[in-house]
Amino acid sequence: MTTLIRAQGPRELLAYVPFRLGYRPQDSVVLVGLRPPRGRIGLVVRVDVADAADVEHGPQLARSVVGHLAADGARRVVLVVYSDAPLRAAGVAAARVRAAVEHCREAAEPHHGPVEAWVVSSTGWYALDCAEDDCCPPEGRSLRELESSEVGAHMVLSGAALADSREEALRIPPAGADARRRAARAARRVRDRARSVAAGDDVASRVAARVSALALWRTAVAQVVARDRARDGGPVDDGAGAAVPAATVLGRLAAGLESVPVRDAVLLSLVPGTDDLPDRTVRGGDVDAGTGRAIAAVVDPGAGLAPDPAVTGPARAVLEGVVAHAPRGSTAPALTLLALVAWWHGDGGRARRRLAEALAEDPTYRLALLLASALDAGVPPGWVRADACADTHDVG
């Protein structure tokens, strides 16, 4: 299940935030929601300093972000500023950062109480409001304190890696030209066979093709699990850096996912408790009903099903492999599934990036539009809302 992290002090919190984002932020303000009763870290949102500091739009941006934190069940809010500006001195750069912090505090404090602000620079970390050199020296406390923290050590030992920028963290690099050509040829063969079958009245052959595609998906995921365990000698990670199957397999999967029943079956296979529903979906079940059940399972707080990284991690690795190998214009299904997985894990930034990529390939792709509407409305996954309701009830 999803790992729970509690804020047991600023050092642990500051060590965790970059791993939560997947990269080392720069010129950013990160708002962290802490849920009751013991300071469990909830939603984490990063905004650019320039945007938060803007005189006209900054306060509204801050209120919007704080609103999302509140909807996620936050009782307290902590700010983490990533900047090399000399914040203890006067100057334009320092004034801009302080304006960003002030807008965030003004938005959060009426509902969440006093808001602590911490600063992480390229040389150290310190409390923004601390002026005591013994506690927070001018250059900050050593960054090694964050690297050697319990959370930092745990994340490194679990195989988590940090990108140097948001762009690098979200980018799916394309496979080599030869691998892409092999994937394209394999996808073309699958599509040619599908067109040939569709031209006739052989329903059994169409069903068999979908069943074969789902079986290929399961085989690919099993390969990732086996390779990852052999490499690490332990449980699978969250998908980043995991091995992927052969280019021809990924090409066939790209073509297979163009079938809505196959795509929905893959989606259903990620949801706990769906049993044989993926198989019934590819064999001709009610496609809309199947998709609805899967979405409800992850959206509805009444069900509150959290993602299992042991399931979604390998799936993400395979889907990213499909995107890396498939020709442009054929990856909307895989990108949309990646967006859904990211959103389910609470990674709204990654989900939005994948949706933007999917809709750039197919602006009418229905599942992408549905998920985009949920993100635009600020709807968190069902398990997050269920946790928020439970926490509120427990605290009274």
Coordinates of C-alpha atoms in Angstrom, one line a residue, residues 15 46 57 59 91 98 135 169 222 226 269 283 305 351 361 363 379:
A15 CA 14.3 15.5 3.4
R46 CA 4.8 23.2 -5.6
H57 CA -2.6 36.8 -9.2
P59 CA -3.0 35.8 -3.6
G91 CA 17.0 43.4 -2.3
R98 CA 9.1 37.1 0.9
C135 CA 20.4 28.0 15.4
A169 CA 11.5 14.1 -13.6
A222 CA 5.2 -10.2 -15.0
A226 CA 10.7 -10.7 -12.2
S269 CA -6.3 -5.0 -13.6
R283 CA -14.6 -10.8 -23.9
L305 CA -9.3 1.9 -2.6
A351 CA -1.1 13.4 -14.0
E361 CA -2.2 13.4 -29.5
P363 CA -8.0 16.0 -28.2
V379 CA -11.1 16.1 -7.0

